[in-house]
Amino acid sequence: MELIRGTSTPEVWLAACEYLAKQQNHEDFDVILHVTDPSPLSEADAMVLSGVEDFLVKHGGASVYTVAETIFPLQDYLRGGKKAVFETYPERMAKIHAVRKDRQWGNYAMRILRQKDRDGTIYNPLKDLLKKIQDHGEYKATFELGRGHAVDGVETEQDDLEMAGDDIAIYDGAADRRPMYGHLPCLMHLSVKLDHGKVRINATYRSHYYVQRLLGNLLGLARLQYFLAHEAGLDIGPLTINSTYAKLDTGEGKWSMRDIKALLAEGRQLYAVKETA
């Protein structure tokens, strides 16, 4: 167990990876990451982010920005505002899923944008959450958001449960309880809180690959946080992640631990240069 604090998402990513690099088997349980100012990036932050992006693309991994878009569709938001997030993106994803064998692709964003209510009605959890924040911003953690049913029509075993706070459940027992690997989602739960005019997000991960996924996850969650704060007229607070299992991964053999350590050393050098400049 470890608590890692930092100002920006790239800074926390680097410190977290450096920590795992020193652990036995390059893994640990219950690693808590706390980003105090998740949205703005310094020049050094941008350079570290660019370095990770170049590394992943060069070695055949998923782009940091692709991973981020699976959590929140920023490009749709920038082009068409919240209407594009709530309507355009889900419609496009529905068409993509119709022709893909892997319907889990991009599913984090879809799970927070489309769920099925108890009466079978499709609703938008993120849209409802934003409205609650806008209408009841004086409260910190007193809202309720029903779990709903999986959109694919499979009923859950927990129909009568509700969650306290501004919460969005990503894990669906009906669809996710059987797989042991592969399509089982890593992001399990999102909790949003209001703290004296600031939007805070706390995300829980079942399993977390820190090279392939973490920086993109941090970026995507920061974008979601920006969206909620901007639309509600609030400021952005801290972003916290609980990686219940964290692994410094080698991308299924696409890169080596030596490659990772070189990447981390380059990132640390970038911050060192900026500090002395």
Tab-separated table of C-alpha atoms in Angstrom:
chain	number	residue	atom	x	y	z
A	1	MET	CA	0.000	0.000	0.000
A	2	GLU	CA	1.295	3.450	-0.898
A	3	LEU	CA	-0.001	7.027	-1.121
A	4	ILE	CA	1.508	9.028	-3.972
A	5	ARG	CA	0.783	12.761	-4.182
A	6	GLY	CA	1.597	15.278	-6.871
A	7	THR	CA	0.401	18.395	-8.643
A	8	SER	CA	-0.252	17.160	-12.197
A	9	THR	CA	-1.301	13.947	-13.901
A	10	PRO	CA	2.089	13.318	-15.619
A	11	GLU	CA	3.935	14.066	-12.371
A	12	VAL	CA	1.854	11.540	-10.433
A	13	TRP	CA	2.120	8.991	-13.253
A	14	LEU	CA	5.909	9.229	-13.154
A	15	ALA	CA	6.143	8.962	-9.358
A	16	ALA	CA	3.749	5.993	-9.323
A	17	CYS	CA	5.716	4.123	-11.992
A	18	GLU	CA	8.979	4.838	-10.190
A	19	TYR	CA	7.473	3.414	-7.021
A	20	LEU	CA	6.354	0.188	-8.728
A	21	ALA	CA	9.746	-0.175	-10.409
A	22	LYS	CA	11.230	-0.686	-6.940
A	23	GLN	CA	8.649	-3.226	-5.750
A	24	GLN	CA	8.907	-7.005	-5.908
A	25	ASN	CA	7.548	-8.211	-9.264
A	26	HIS	CA	6.896	-4.535	-10.062
A	27	GLU	CA	3.429	-4.673	-8.509
A	28	ASP	CA	1.525	-3.665	-5.389
A	29	PHE	CA	-1.965	-3.523	-3.911
A	30	ASP	CA	-3.999	-0.472	-2.877
A	31	VAL	CA	-1.869	2.233	-4.445
A	32	ILE	CA	-3.567	5.600	-3.875
A	33	LEU	CA	-2.802	8.374	-6.357
A	34	HIS	CA	-3.731	11.965	-5.491
A	35	VAL	CA	-3.483	14.755	-8.084
A	36	THR	CA	-4.026	18.179	-6.558
A	37	ASP	CA	-4.380	20.151	-9.828
A	38	PRO	CA	-5.312	17.704	-12.604
A	39	SER	CA	-6.195	19.946	-15.542
A	40	PRO	CA	-3.386	22.411	-16.309
A	41	LEU	CA	-0.064	21.078	-17.605
A	42	SER	CA	3.287	22.794	-17.218
A	43	GLU	CA	5.859	22.739	-20.004
A	44	ALA	CA	7.617	19.826	-18.299
A	45	ASP	CA	4.300	17.985	-17.849
A	46	ALA	CA	3.556	18.342	-21.561
A	47	MET	CA	6.993	17.033	-22.463
A	48	VAL	CA	6.601	13.995	-20.193
A	49	LEU	CA	3.148	13.318	-21.672
A	50	SER	CA	4.569	13.583	-25.185
A	51	GLY	CA	7.370	11.194	-24.263
A	52	VAL	CA	4.949	8.571	-22.987
A	53	GLU	CA	2.768	8.967	-26.079
A	54	ASP	CA	5.769	8.518	-28.383
A	55	PHE	CA	6.916	5.478	-26.377
A	56	LEU	CA	3.567	3.713	-26.538
A	57	VAL	CA	2.986	4.382	-30.236
A	58	LYS	CA	6.541	3.339	-31.117
A	59	HIS	CA	6.179	0.051	-29.240
A	60	GLY	CA	2.729	-0.797	-30.588
A	61	GLY	CA	0.719	0.220	-27.533
A	62	ALA	CA	-2.496	2.242	-27.382
A	63	SER	CA	-2.162	6.009	-27.605
A	64	VAL	CA	-2.536	7.926	-24.341
A	65	TYR	CA	-5.231	10.000	-26.027
A	66	THR	CA	-7.126	6.946	-27.262
A	67	VAL	CA	-7.243	5.586	-23.708
A	68	ALA	CA	-8.398	8.976	-22.420
A	69	GLU	CA	-11.226	9.157	-24.985
A	70	THR	CA	-12.646	5.820	-23.771
A	71	ILE	CA	-13.383	7.528	-20.442
A	72	PHE	CA	-14.613	10.896	-21.694
A	73	PRO	CA	-15.073	12.006	-25.342
A	74	LEU	CA	-13.317	15.371	-25.141
A	75	GLN	CA	-13.153	15.856	-28.908
A	76	ASP	CA	-16.931	15.579	-29.189
A	77	TYR	CA	-17.312	18.034	-26.318
A	78	LEU	CA	-14.974	20.579	-27.919
A	79	ARG	CA	-16.792	20.302	-31.262
A	80	GLY	CA	-20.398	20.234	-30.100
A	81	GLY	CA	-20.630	20.914	-26.379
A	82	LYS	CA	-22.571	18.741	-23.958
A	83	LYS	CA	-25.165	17.849	-26.609
A	84	ALA	CA	-22.435	16.075	-28.568
A	85	VAL	CA	-21.370	14.192	-25.418
A	86	PHE	CA	-24.907	13.182	-24.470
A	87	GLU	CA	-26.256	12.415	-27.967
A	88	THR	CA	-23.703	12.390	-30.813
A	89	TYR	CA	-21.064	10.225	-29.150
A	90	PRO	CA	-23.450	7.455	-27.949
A	91	GLU	CA	-25.087	7.305	-31.385
A	92	ARG	CA	-21.720	6.934	-33.085
A	93	MET	CA	-20.555	4.311	-30.589
A	94	ALA	CA	-23.757	2.325	-31.124
A	95	LYS	CA	-22.965	2.164	-34.847
A	96	ILE	CA	-19.367	1.138	-34.134
A	97	HIS	CA	-20.453	-1.596	-31.705
A	98	ALA	CA	-22.919	-2.914	-34.278
A	99	VAL	CA	-20.039	-3.962	-36.546
A	100	ARG	CA	-17.435	-4.954	-33.927
A	101	LYS	CA	-17.047	-8.349	-32.297
A	102	ASP	CA	-15.512	-6.621	-29.268
A	103	ARG	CA	-18.417	-4.524	-28.013
A	104	GLN	CA	-16.485	-3.605	-24.870
A	105	TRP	CA	-14.324	-1.120	-26.811
A	106	GLY	CA	-15.010	2.425	-25.593
A	107	ASN	CA	-17.386	1.030	-23.018
A	108	TYR	CA	-16.359	3.132	-19.998
A	109	ALA	CA	-17.780	6.282	-21.553
A	110	MET	CA	-20.848	4.398	-22.748
A	111	ARG	CA	-21.527	3.022	-19.263
A	112	ILE	CA	-21.678	6.530	-17.832
A	113	LEU	CA	-23.784	7.788	-20.754
A	114	ARG	CA	-26.271	4.954	-21.211
A	115	GLN	CA	-27.901	2.632	-18.677
A	116	LYS	CA	-31.285	0.947	-18.447
A	117	ASP	CA	-33.668	1.920	-15.639
A	118	ARG	CA	-35.850	-0.504	-13.660
A	119	ASP	CA	-38.773	0.018	-16.023
A	120	GLY	CA	-36.593	-0.615	-19.078
A	121	THR	CA	-36.171	3.056	-19.980
A	122	ILE	CA	-32.749	4.055	-21.278
A	123	TYR	CA	-31.318	6.965	-19.303
A	124	ASN	CA	-28.113	8.988	-19.175
A	125	PRO	CA	-26.354	8.733	-15.765
A	126	LEU	CA	-23.860	11.511	-16.523
A	127	LYS	CA	-26.588	13.893	-17.688
A	128	ASP	CA	-28.607	13.198	-14.533
A	129	LEU	CA	-25.522	13.631	-12.385
A	130	LEU	CA	-24.710	16.995	-13.933
A	131	LYS	CA	-28.283	18.204	-13.387
A	132	LYS	CA	-28.117	17.216	-9.720
A	133	ILE	CA	-24.874	19.133	-9.292
A	134	GLN	CA	-26.363	22.182	-11.015
A	135	ASP	CA	-29.609	22.051	-9.027
A	136	HIS	CA	-28.216	21.058	-5.642
A	137	GLY	CA	-24.673	22.387	-5.546
A	138	GLU	CA	-24.984	23.392	-1.910
A	139	TYR	CA	-24.715	19.733	-0.887
A	140	LYS	CA	-21.475	17.747	-0.759
A	141	ALA	CA	-22.514	14.085	-0.822
A	142	THR	CA	-26.236	13.683	-0.308
A	143	PHE	CA	-27.499	12.691	-3.761
A	144	GLU	CA	-28.705	9.273	-4.905
A	145	LEU	CA	-28.186	7.731	-8.315
A	146	GLY	CA	-29.877	4.382	-9.012
A	147	ARG	CA	-27.726	1.648	-10.426
A	148	GLY	CA	-30.082	0.810	-13.327
A	149	HIS	CA	-29.788	-2.171	-15.660
A	150	ALA	CA	-27.203	-3.017	-18.261
A	151	VAL	CA	-28.113	-1.519	-21.633
A	152	ASP	CA	-27.880	-4.896	-23.364
A	153	GLY	CA	-31.046	-5.976	-21.584
A	154	VAL	CA	-29.467	-8.283	-19.009
A	155	GLU	CA	-30.987	-7.588	-15.625
A	156	THR	CA	-28.721	-7.146	-12.640
A	157	GLU	CA	-28.872	-9.053	-9.398
A	158	GLN	CA	-28.780	-5.794	-7.447
A	159	ASP	CA	-31.851	-4.034	-8.814
A	160	ASP	CA	-32.880	-2.608	-5.453
A	161	LEU	CA	-29.532	-1.101	-4.492
A	162	GLU	CA	-28.866	2.619	-4.655
A	163	MET	CA	-25.595	4.443	-4.095
A	164	ALA	CA	-24.968	7.441	-1.861
A	165	GLY	CA	-23.299	10.528	-3.237
A	166	ASP	CA	-22.707	11.601	-6.817
A	167	ASP	CA	-21.746	8.093	-7.866
A	168	ILE	CA	-21.561	6.231	-11.158
A	169	ALA	CA	-21.057	2.479	-11.108
A	170	ILE	CA	-18.980	1.157	-13.993
A	171	TYR	CA	-18.988	-2.489	-12.910
A	172	ASP	CA	-22.203	-4.330	-13.780
A	173	GLY	CA	-22.698	-7.597	-11.956
A	174	ALA	CA	-24.928	-9.105	-14.616
A	175	ALA	CA	-22.432	-8.610	-17.422
A	176	ASP	CA	-19.114	-8.624	-15.548
A	177	ARG	CA	-19.310	-11.223	-12.794
A	178	ARG	CA	-18.351	-14.233	-14.953
A	179	PRO	CA	-15.247	-13.177	-16.972
A	180	MET	CA	-11.931	-13.735	-15.192
A	181	TYR	CA	-9.803	-11.750	-17.640
A	182	GLY	CA	-9.975	-9.711	-20.831
A	183	HIS	CA	-13.401	-8.044	-21.003
A	184	LEU	CA	-13.744	-7.561	-17.251
A	185	PRO	CA	-13.596	-3.770	-16.746
A	186	CYS	CA	-10.669	-2.336	-14.801
A	187	LEU	CA	-12.424	0.906	-13.848
A	188	MET	CA	-15.037	-0.132	-11.302
A	189	HIS	CA	-16.531	2.996	-9.783
A	190	LEU	CA	-16.570	6.790	-10.014
A	191	SER	CA	-17.529	9.025	-7.115
A	192	VAL	CA	-18.014	12.769	-7.588
A	193	LYS	CA	-18.072	15.153	-4.643
A	194	LEU	CA	-18.532	18.908	-4.264
A	195	ASP	CA	-16.068	20.598	-1.932
A	196	HIS	CA	-16.601	24.335	-1.391
A	197	GLY	CA	-17.259	25.082	-5.048
A	198	LYS	CA	-14.840	22.487	-6.424
A	199	VAL	CA	-15.566	19.206	-8.215
A	200	ARG	CA	-13.596	16.250	-6.857
A	201	ILE	CA	-13.419	12.804	-8.467
A	202	ASN	CA	-12.455	9.519	-6.829
A	203	ALA	CA	-12.032	6.486	-9.110
A	204	THR	CA	-11.533	2.861	-8.068
A	205	TYR	CA	-9.727	0.408	-10.335
A	206	ARG	CA	-9.879	-3.367	-10.008
A	207	SER	CA	-6.602	-3.814	-11.889
A	208	HIS	CA	-4.349	-1.137	-13.259
A	209	TYR	CA	-1.549	-1.350	-15.845
A	210	TYR	CA	0.580	1.701	-15.176
A	211	VAL	CA	2.560	1.889	-18.427
A	212	GLN	CA	-0.194	1.093	-20.932
A	213	ARG	CA	-3.181	2.653	-19.193
A	214	LEU	CA	-2.530	4.893	-16.194
A	215	LEU	CA	-1.589	8.177	-17.850
A	216	GLY	CA	-4.471	7.884	-20.326
A	217	ASN	CA	-6.819	7.047	-17.457
A	218	LEU	CA	-5.640	10.073	-15.469
A	219	LEU	CA	-6.055	12.294	-18.520
A	220	GLY	CA	-9.545	10.949	-19.279
A	221	LEU	CA	-10.733	11.371	-15.703
A	222	ALA	CA	-9.314	14.912	-15.595
A	223	ARG	CA	-11.279	15.690	-18.773
A	224	LEU	CA	-14.460	14.308	-17.233
A	225	GLN	CA	-13.797	16.436	-14.165
A	226	TYR	CA	-13.284	19.503	-16.358
A	227	PHE	CA	-16.563	18.821	-18.146
A	228	LEU	CA	-18.564	18.608	-14.914
A	229	ALA	CA	-16.920	21.686	-13.403
A	230	HIS	CA	-17.218	23.780	-16.573
A	231	GLU	CA	-20.868	22.911	-17.175
A	232	ALA	CA	-21.799	23.483	-13.519
A	233	GLY	CA	-19.849	26.738	-13.220
A	234	LEU	CA	-17.550	25.294	-10.553
A	235	ASP	CA	-13.813	24.958	-10.057
A	236	ILE	CA	-11.751	21.786	-10.413
A	237	GLY	CA	-10.620	20.054	-7.252
A	238	PRO	CA	-8.318	17.087	-6.664
A	239	LEU	CA	-8.441	13.809	-8.568
A	240	THR	CA	-7.870	10.606	-6.599
A	241	ILE	CA	-7.409	7.054	-7.872
A	242	ASN	CA	-7.395	3.866	-5.851
A	243	SER	CA	-5.578	1.164	-7.787
A	244	THR	CA	-6.564	-1.903	-5.801
A	245	TYR	CA	-3.975	-3.803	-7.855
A	246	ALA	CA	-1.215	-1.932	-9.687
A	247	LYS	CA	1.273	-3.397	-12.165
A	248	LEU	CA	4.204	-1.882	-14.034
A	249	ASP	CA	3.368	-3.762	-17.221
A	250	THR	CA	5.444	-4.668	-20.257
A	251	GLY	CA	2.550	-4.452	-22.723
A	252	GLU	CA	2.377	-8.233	-23.147
A	253	GLY	CA	5.995	-8.246	-24.255
A	254	LYS	CA	5.889	-5.194	-26.509
A	255	TRP	CA	8.482	-3.454	-24.343
A	256	SER	CA	10.921	-4.521	-21.651
A	257	MET	CA	11.530	-3.408	-18.096
A	258	ARG	CA	14.746	-1.832	-19.354
A	259	ASP	CA	12.686	0.212	-21.836
A	260	ILE	CA	10.380	1.324	-19.025
A	261	LYS	CA	13.229	2.389	-16.757
A	262	ALA	CA	14.766	4.404	-19.588
A	263	LEU	CA	11.407	6.125	-20.169
A	264	LEU	CA	11.100	6.952	-16.467
A	265	ALA	CA	14.654	8.275	-16.310
A	266	GLU	CA	13.946	10.563	-19.275
A	267	GLY	CA	10.804	11.869	-17.579
A	268	ARG	CA	12.596	12.526	-14.300
A	269	GLN	CA	15.348	14.350	-16.163
A	270	LEU	CA	12.777	16.610	-17.841
A	271	TYR	CA	11.398	17.680	-14.472
A	272	ALA	CA	14.921	18.143	-13.061
A	273	VAL	CA	15.912	20.411	-15.942
A	274	LYS	CA	12.815	22.581	-15.542
A	275	GLU	CA	13.354	22.891	-11.791
A	276	THR	CA	16.893	24.175	-12.256
A	277	ALA	CA	16.062	26.461	-15.197
